[in-house]
Short mmCIF file of C-alpha atoms and ligand atoms in Angstrom, two decimals:
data_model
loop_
_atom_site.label_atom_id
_atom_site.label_comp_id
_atom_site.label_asym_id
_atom_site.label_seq_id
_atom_site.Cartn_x
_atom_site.Cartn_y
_atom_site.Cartn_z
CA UNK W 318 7.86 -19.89 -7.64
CA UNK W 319 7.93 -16.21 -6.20
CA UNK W 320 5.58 -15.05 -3.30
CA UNK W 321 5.19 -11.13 -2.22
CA UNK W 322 5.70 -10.16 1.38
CA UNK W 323 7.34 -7.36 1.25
CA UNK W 324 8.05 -4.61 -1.40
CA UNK W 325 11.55 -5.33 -0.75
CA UNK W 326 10.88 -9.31 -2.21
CA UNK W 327 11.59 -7.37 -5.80
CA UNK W 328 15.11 -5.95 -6.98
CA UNK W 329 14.87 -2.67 -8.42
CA UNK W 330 15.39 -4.01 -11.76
CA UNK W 331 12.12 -6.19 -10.70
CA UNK W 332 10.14 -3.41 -9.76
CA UNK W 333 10.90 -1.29 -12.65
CA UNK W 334 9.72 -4.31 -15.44
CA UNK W 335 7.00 -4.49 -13.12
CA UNK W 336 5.90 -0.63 -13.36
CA UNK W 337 6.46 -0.99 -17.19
CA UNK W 338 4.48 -3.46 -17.61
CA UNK W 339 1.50 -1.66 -15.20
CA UNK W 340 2.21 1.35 -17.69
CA UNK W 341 1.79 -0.58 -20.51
CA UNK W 342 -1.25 -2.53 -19.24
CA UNK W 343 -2.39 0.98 -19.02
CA UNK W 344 -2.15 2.00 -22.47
CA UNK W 345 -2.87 -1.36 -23.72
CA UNK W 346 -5.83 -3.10 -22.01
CA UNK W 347 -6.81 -5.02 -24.78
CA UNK W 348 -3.56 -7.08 -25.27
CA UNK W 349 -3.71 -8.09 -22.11
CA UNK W 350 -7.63 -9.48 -21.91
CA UNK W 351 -7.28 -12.93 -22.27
CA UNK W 352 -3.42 -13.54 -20.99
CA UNK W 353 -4.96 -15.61 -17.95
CA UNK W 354 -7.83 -17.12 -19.49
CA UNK W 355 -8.62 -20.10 -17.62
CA UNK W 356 -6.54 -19.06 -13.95
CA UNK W 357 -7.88 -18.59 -10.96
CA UNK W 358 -6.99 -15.85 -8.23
CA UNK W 359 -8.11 -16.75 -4.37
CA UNK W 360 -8.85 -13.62 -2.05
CA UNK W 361 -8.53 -14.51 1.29
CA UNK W 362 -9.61 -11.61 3.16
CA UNK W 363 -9.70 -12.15 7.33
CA UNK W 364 -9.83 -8.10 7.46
CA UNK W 365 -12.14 -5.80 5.96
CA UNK W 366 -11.22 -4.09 2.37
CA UNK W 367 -12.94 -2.65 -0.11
CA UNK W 368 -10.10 -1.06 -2.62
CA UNK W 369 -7.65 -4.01 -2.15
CA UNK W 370 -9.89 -6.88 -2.70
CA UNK W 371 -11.83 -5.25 -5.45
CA UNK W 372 -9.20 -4.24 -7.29
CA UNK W 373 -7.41 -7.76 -7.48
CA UNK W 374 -10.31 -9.04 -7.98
CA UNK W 375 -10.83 -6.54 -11.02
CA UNK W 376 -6.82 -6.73 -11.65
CA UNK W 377 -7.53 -10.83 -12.38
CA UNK W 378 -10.80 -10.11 -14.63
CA UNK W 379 -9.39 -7.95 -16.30
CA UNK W 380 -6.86 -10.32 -17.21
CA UNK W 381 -9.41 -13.10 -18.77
CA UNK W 382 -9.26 -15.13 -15.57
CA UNK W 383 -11.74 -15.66 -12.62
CA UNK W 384 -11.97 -15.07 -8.70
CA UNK W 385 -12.83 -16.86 -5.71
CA UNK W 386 -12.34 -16.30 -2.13
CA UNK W 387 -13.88 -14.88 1.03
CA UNK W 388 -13.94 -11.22 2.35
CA UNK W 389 -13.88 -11.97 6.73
CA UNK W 390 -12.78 -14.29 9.02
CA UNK W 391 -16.12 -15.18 9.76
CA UNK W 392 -17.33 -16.69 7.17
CA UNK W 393 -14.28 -19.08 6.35
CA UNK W 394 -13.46 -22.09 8.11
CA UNK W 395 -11.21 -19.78 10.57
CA UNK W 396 -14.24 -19.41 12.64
CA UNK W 397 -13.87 -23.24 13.32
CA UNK W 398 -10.69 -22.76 14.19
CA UNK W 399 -8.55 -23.48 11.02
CA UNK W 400 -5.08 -22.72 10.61
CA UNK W 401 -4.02 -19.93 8.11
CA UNK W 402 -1.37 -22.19 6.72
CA UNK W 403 -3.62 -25.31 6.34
CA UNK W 404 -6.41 -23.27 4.69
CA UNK W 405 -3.84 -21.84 2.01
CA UNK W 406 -2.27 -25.05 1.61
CA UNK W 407 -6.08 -26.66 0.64
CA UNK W 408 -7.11 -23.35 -1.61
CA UNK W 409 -3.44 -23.97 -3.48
CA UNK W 410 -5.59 -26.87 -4.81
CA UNK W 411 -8.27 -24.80 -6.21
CA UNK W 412 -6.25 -21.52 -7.53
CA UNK W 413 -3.43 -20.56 -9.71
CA UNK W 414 -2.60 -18.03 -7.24
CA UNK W 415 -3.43 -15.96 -3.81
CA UNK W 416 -3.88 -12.71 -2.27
CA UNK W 417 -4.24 -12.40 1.47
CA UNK W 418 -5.06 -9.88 4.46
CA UNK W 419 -4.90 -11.02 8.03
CA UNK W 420 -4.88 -8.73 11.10
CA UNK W 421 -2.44 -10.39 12.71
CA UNK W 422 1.30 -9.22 11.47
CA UNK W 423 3.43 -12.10 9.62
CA UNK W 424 0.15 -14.06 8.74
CA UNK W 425 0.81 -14.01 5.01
CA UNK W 426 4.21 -14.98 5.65
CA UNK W 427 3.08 -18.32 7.24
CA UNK W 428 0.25 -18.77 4.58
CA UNK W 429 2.98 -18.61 1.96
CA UNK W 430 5.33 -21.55 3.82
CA UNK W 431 2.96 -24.17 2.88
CA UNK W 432 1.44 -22.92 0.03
CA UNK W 433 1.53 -24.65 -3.48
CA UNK W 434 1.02 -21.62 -5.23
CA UNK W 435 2.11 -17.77 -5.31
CA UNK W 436 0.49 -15.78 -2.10
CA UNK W 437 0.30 -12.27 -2.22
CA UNK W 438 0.62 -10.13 0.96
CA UNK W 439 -2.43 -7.95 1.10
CA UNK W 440 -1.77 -6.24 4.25
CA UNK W 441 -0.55 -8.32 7.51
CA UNK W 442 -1.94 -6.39 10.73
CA UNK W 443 0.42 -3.38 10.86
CA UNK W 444 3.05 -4.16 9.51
CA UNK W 445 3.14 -4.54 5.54
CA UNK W 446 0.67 -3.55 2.48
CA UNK W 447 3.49 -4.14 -0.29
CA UNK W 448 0.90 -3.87 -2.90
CA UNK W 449 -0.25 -0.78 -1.64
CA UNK W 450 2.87 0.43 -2.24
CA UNK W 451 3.38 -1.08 -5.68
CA UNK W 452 0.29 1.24 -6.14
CA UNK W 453 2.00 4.23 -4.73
CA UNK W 454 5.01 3.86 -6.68
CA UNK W 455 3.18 3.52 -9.87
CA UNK W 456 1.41 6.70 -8.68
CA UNK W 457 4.75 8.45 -8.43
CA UNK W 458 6.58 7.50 -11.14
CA UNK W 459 3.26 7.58 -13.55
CA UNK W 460 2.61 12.09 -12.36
CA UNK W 461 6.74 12.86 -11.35
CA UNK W 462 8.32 10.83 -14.10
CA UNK W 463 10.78 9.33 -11.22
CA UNK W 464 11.14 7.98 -7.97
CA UNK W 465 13.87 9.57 -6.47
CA UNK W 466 14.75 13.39 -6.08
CA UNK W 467 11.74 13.75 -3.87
CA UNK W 468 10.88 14.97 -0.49
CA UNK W 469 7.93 12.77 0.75
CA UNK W 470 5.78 13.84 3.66
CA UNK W 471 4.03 11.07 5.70
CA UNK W 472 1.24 12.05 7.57
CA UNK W 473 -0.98 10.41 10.35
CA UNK W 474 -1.26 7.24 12.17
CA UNK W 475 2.38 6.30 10.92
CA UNK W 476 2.90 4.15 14.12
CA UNK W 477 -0.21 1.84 12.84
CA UNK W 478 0.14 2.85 9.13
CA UNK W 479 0.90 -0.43 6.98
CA UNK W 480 0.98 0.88 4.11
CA UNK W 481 3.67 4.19 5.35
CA UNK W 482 6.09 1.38 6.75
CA UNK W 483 5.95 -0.84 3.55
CA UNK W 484 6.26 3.04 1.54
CA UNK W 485 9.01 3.79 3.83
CA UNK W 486 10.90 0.36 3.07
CA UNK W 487 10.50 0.92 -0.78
CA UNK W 488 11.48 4.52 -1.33
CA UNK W 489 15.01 4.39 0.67
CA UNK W 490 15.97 2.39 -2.64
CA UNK W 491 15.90 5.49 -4.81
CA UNK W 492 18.70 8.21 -4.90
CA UNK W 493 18.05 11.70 -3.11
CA UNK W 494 14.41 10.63 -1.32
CA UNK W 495 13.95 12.76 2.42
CA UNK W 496 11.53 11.69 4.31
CA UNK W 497 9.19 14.38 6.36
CA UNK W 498 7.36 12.16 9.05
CA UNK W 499 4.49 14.57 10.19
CA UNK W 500 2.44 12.88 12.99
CA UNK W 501 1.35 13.45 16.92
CA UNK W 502 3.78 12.22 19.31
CA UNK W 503 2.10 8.80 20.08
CA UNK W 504 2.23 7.80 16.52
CA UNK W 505 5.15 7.91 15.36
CA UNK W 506 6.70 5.64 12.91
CA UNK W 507 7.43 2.45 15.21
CA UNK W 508 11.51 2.26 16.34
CA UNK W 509 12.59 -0.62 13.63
CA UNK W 510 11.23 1.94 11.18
CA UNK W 511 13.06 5.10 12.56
CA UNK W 512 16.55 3.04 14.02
CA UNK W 513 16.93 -0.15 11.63
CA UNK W 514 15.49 1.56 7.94
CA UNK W 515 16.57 5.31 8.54
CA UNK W 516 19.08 5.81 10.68
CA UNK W 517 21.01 2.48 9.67
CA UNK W 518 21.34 2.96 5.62
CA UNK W 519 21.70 6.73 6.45
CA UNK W 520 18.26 8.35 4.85
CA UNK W 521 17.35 11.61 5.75
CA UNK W 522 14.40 12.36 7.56
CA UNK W 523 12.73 14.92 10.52
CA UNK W 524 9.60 14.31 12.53
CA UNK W 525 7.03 17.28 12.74
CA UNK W 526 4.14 17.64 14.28
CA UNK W 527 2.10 20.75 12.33
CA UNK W 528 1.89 19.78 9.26
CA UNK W 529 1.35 23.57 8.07
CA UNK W 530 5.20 23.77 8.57
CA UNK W 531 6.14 20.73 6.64
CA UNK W 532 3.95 21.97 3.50
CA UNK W 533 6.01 23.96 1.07
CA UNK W 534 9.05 21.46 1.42
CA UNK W 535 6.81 19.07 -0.05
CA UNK W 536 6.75 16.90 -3.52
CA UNK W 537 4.31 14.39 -2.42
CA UNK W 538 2.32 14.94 0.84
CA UNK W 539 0.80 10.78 1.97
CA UNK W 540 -2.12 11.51 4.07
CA UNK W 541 -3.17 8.43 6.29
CA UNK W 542 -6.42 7.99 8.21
CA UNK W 543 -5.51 7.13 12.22
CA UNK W 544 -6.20 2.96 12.01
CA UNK W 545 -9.12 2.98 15.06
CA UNK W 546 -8.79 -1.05 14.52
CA UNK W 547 -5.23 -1.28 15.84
CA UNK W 548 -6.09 1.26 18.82
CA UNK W 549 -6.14 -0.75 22.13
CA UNK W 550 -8.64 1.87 23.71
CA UNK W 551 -11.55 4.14 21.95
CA UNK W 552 -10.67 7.39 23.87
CA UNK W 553 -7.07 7.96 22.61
CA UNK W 554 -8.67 6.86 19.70
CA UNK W 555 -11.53 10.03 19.82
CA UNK W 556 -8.60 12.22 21.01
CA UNK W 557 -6.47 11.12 17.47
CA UNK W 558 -8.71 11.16 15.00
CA UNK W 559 -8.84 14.20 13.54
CA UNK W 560 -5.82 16.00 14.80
CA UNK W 561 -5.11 16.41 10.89
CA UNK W 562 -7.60 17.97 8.29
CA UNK W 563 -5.57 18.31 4.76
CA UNK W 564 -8.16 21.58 3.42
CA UNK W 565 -8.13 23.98 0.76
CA UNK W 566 -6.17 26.72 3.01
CA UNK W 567 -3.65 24.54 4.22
CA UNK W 568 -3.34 23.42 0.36
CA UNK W 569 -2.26 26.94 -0.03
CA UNK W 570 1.02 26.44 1.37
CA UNK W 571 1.80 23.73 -0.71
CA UNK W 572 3.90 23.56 -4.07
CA UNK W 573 1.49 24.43 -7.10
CA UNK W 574 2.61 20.44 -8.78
CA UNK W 575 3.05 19.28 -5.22
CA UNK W 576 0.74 15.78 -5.47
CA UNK W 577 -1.39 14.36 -2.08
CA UNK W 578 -1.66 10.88 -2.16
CA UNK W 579 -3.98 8.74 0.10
CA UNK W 580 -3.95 4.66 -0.03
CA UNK W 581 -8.04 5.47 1.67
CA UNK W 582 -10.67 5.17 2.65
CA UNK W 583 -10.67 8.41 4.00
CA UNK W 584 -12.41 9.45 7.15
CA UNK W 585 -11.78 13.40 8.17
CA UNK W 586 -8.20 13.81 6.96
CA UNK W 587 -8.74 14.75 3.63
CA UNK W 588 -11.52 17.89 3.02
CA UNK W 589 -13.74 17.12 0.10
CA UNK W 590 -13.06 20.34 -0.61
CA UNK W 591 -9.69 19.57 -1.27
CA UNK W 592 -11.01 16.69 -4.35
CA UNK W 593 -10.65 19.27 -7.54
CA UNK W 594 -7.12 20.27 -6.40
CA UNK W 595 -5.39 18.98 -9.46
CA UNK W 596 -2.79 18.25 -7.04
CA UNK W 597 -5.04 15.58 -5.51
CA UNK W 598 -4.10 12.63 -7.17
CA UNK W 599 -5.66 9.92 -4.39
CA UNK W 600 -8.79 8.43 -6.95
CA UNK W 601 -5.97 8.42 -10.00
CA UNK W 602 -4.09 6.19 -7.07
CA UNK W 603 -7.02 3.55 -7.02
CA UNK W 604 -7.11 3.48 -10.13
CA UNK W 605 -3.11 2.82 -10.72
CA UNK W 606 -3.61 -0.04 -8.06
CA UNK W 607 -5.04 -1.84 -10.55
CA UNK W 608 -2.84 -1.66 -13.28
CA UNK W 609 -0.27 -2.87 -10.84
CA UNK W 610 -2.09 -6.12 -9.61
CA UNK W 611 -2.91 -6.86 -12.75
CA UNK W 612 1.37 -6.62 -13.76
CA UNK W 613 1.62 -8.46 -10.54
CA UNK W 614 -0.67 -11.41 -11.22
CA UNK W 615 0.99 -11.81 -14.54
CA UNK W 616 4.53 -11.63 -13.16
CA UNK W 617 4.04 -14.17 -10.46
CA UNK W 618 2.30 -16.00 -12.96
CA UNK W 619 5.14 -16.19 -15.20
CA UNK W 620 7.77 -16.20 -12.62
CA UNK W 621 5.64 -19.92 -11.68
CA UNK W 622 6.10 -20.68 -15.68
CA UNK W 623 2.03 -20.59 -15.47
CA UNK W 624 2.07 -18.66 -18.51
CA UNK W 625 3.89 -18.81 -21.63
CA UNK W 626 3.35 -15.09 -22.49
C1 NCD H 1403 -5.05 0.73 3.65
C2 NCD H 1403 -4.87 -0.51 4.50
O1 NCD H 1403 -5.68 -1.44 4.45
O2 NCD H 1403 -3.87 -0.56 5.21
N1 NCD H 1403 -6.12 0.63 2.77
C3 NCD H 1403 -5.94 0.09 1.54
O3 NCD H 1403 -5.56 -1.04 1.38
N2 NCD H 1403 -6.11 0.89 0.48
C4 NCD H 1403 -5.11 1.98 4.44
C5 NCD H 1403 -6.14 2.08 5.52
O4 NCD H 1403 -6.94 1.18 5.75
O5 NCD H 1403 -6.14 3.11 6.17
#
C-alpha cells in the first residue's frame, strides 16, 4: 500500500502511467464509471478548499464510488482535541481510501503512519499540494505536448506558495526546465527550495522582481495569489497583496502560445480581463485536476490490490 506526500513519492515512469491514464480518463469517461463501485473516499479537510475537495470528491463519483468526510477543523472531533493520526487511523475503518489538508506542515505525513488505508496529501500548511501539481503537470503536458524544454515563471507569494514548492520539486525531473522565480523580496521561495532543490541538482533559475521583464522569456507564466492565512501580521499582508496584476497589456509582452496557469482561487492577480486570452488556460487547469484524482484514486487503489481492474 502506497500513500502520496509528495510529488516526488512517484518515479517518472509512475507519473507518466499516471498522466496516461488522466488522458485517457479524459477521452474515455464512460469506461471508467463504475471501476470503484462500492469504495469509499474520506475528505478530511482541517483547511478551507473549494477546488481540491470538490474535485476529489467529483474525481471518486465519477468513478462509481461514494464520499464522506468533513470540510474544517471545527466540525470534526479535532475541536475536542483529537489527534490527526488517531482520527485517520478510526476513518481507515470506514473508507477505502483518504485525502487530507491540514494547516499545519507534515500533518498528512503523520495521518498516513497509522493509517490502514492510502492517504492522500491535499495540501500540508505550506509546504506541499502534490496533487495540485499532478494537476499542473497534466495541464502542461495535455497544451505543450511535454514537460521539459520549458522556461516556467513562478509568480507571487512563492515563500508561502504550496503548491510552487511541490511544482518546483516535480519539474527539476524533466530535461532542459529554467525556472524564472518572479516575486517581492520578502517572498521568495523559502532557502531549502532555492539551496537544497536548485542549487544542489544544478537547475537553472533567476529571481526577478517586475514581472514585465520576465514576460517574453516565458512558456508557462504560474500566477499565485499572496496566502493572507500564512501571514503572521495583516499590514505586510495589505502592503503584498496586489503588488502583481497579470492584465491584458502586460499579456502583450508575452509569447502568442505562452500559457498562464493559476492552481486559484484568484483574488487581484489575475485581470478578468485577461479570461478570453486563449493563452489563459487556469479553468482548463480545474478541470484537468480532476482527471488526475480520478487516475490517482484508481492507482492507489490498485497499487492496495483494491481493484482488480
Ligand atoms: C491552492 C492551495 O490550497 O494551496 N489552492 C488549490 O488547492 N487549488 C492555492 C491557494 O490557495 O492559493
Amino acid at each position: 500500500m502506497r500513500h502520496l506526500m509528495s510529488p516526488l513519492d512517484l518515479s517518472i515512469e509512475e507519473l507518466d502511467d499516471l498522466l496516461n491514464l488522466a488522458n485517457d480518463i479524459e477521452k474515455n469517461p464512460q469506461k471508467y464509471a463504475h471501476v470503484c463501485d462500492g469504495k469509499k473516499l474520506a475528505t478530511c479537510f482541517y483547511e478551507p478548499s473549494t477546488r481540491t475537495r470538490l474535485s476529489f470528491e467529483a474525481a471518486m463519483l465519477n468513478l462509481g464510488g461514494s464520499v464522506l468526510g468533513f470540510s474544517s477543523a471545527d466540525s470534526s472531533s479535532a475541536s475536542k482535541g483529537e489527534s490527526v493520526s488517531d482520527t485517520m487511523r478510526v476513518i481507515s475503518c470506514y473508507a477505502d481510501i483518504a485525502a487530507i489538508r491540514h494547516p499545519k506542515e507534515g500533518a498528512a505525513l503523520v495521518a498516513s503512519q497509522k493509517s490502514l488505508i492510502p492517504v492522500i496529501n491535499a495540501g500540508d500548511g505550506g509546504h506541499q499540494h502534490p496533487t495540485q501539481t499532478l494537476t499542473d503537470l497534466l495541464t502542461i503536458r495535455s497544451l505543450r505536448g511535454e514537460l521539459g524544454n520549458l522556461t516556467i515563471g513562478l509568480c507571487g507569494d512563492l515563500k508561502f506558495g504550496r503548491t510552487v514548492h511541490s511544482l518546483i520539486n516535480a519539474l527539476i525531473r524533466y530535461e532542459n526546465v529554467r525556472f524564472v522565480l518572479i516575486s517581492p523580496e520578502e517572498l521568495r521561495v523559502p532557502d531549502y527550495i532555492r539551496e537544497d532543490v536548485l542549487e544542489k541538482n544544478h537547475i537553472p533559475y533567476e529571481e526577478v522582481e517586475r514581472l514585465e521583464y520576465a514576460m517574453p522569456n516565458l512558456d508557462v507564466l504560474y500566477m499565485t495569489r499572496v496566502q493572507k492565512e500564512r501571514f503572521f501580521n495583516e499590514d505586510d499582508y495589505i502592503r503584498m497583496k496586489d503588488f502583481y496584476i497579470l492584465n491584458k497589456e502586460k499579456m502583450k509582452l508575452a509569447k502568442p502560445d505562452m500559457l498562464v496557469l493559476h492552481p486559484l482561487p484568484r483574488v487581484n492577480e489575475i485581470s478578468v480581463d485577461v479570461d478570453d486570452d486563449p493563452r489563459a488556460a487556469y479553468f482548463k487547469q480545474a478541470q484537468y485536476g480532476v482527471y488526475v484524482r480520478m487516475a490517482l484514486i484508481l492507482t492507489l487503489l490498485r497499487w492496495k490490490g483494491d481493484l482488480t481492474c
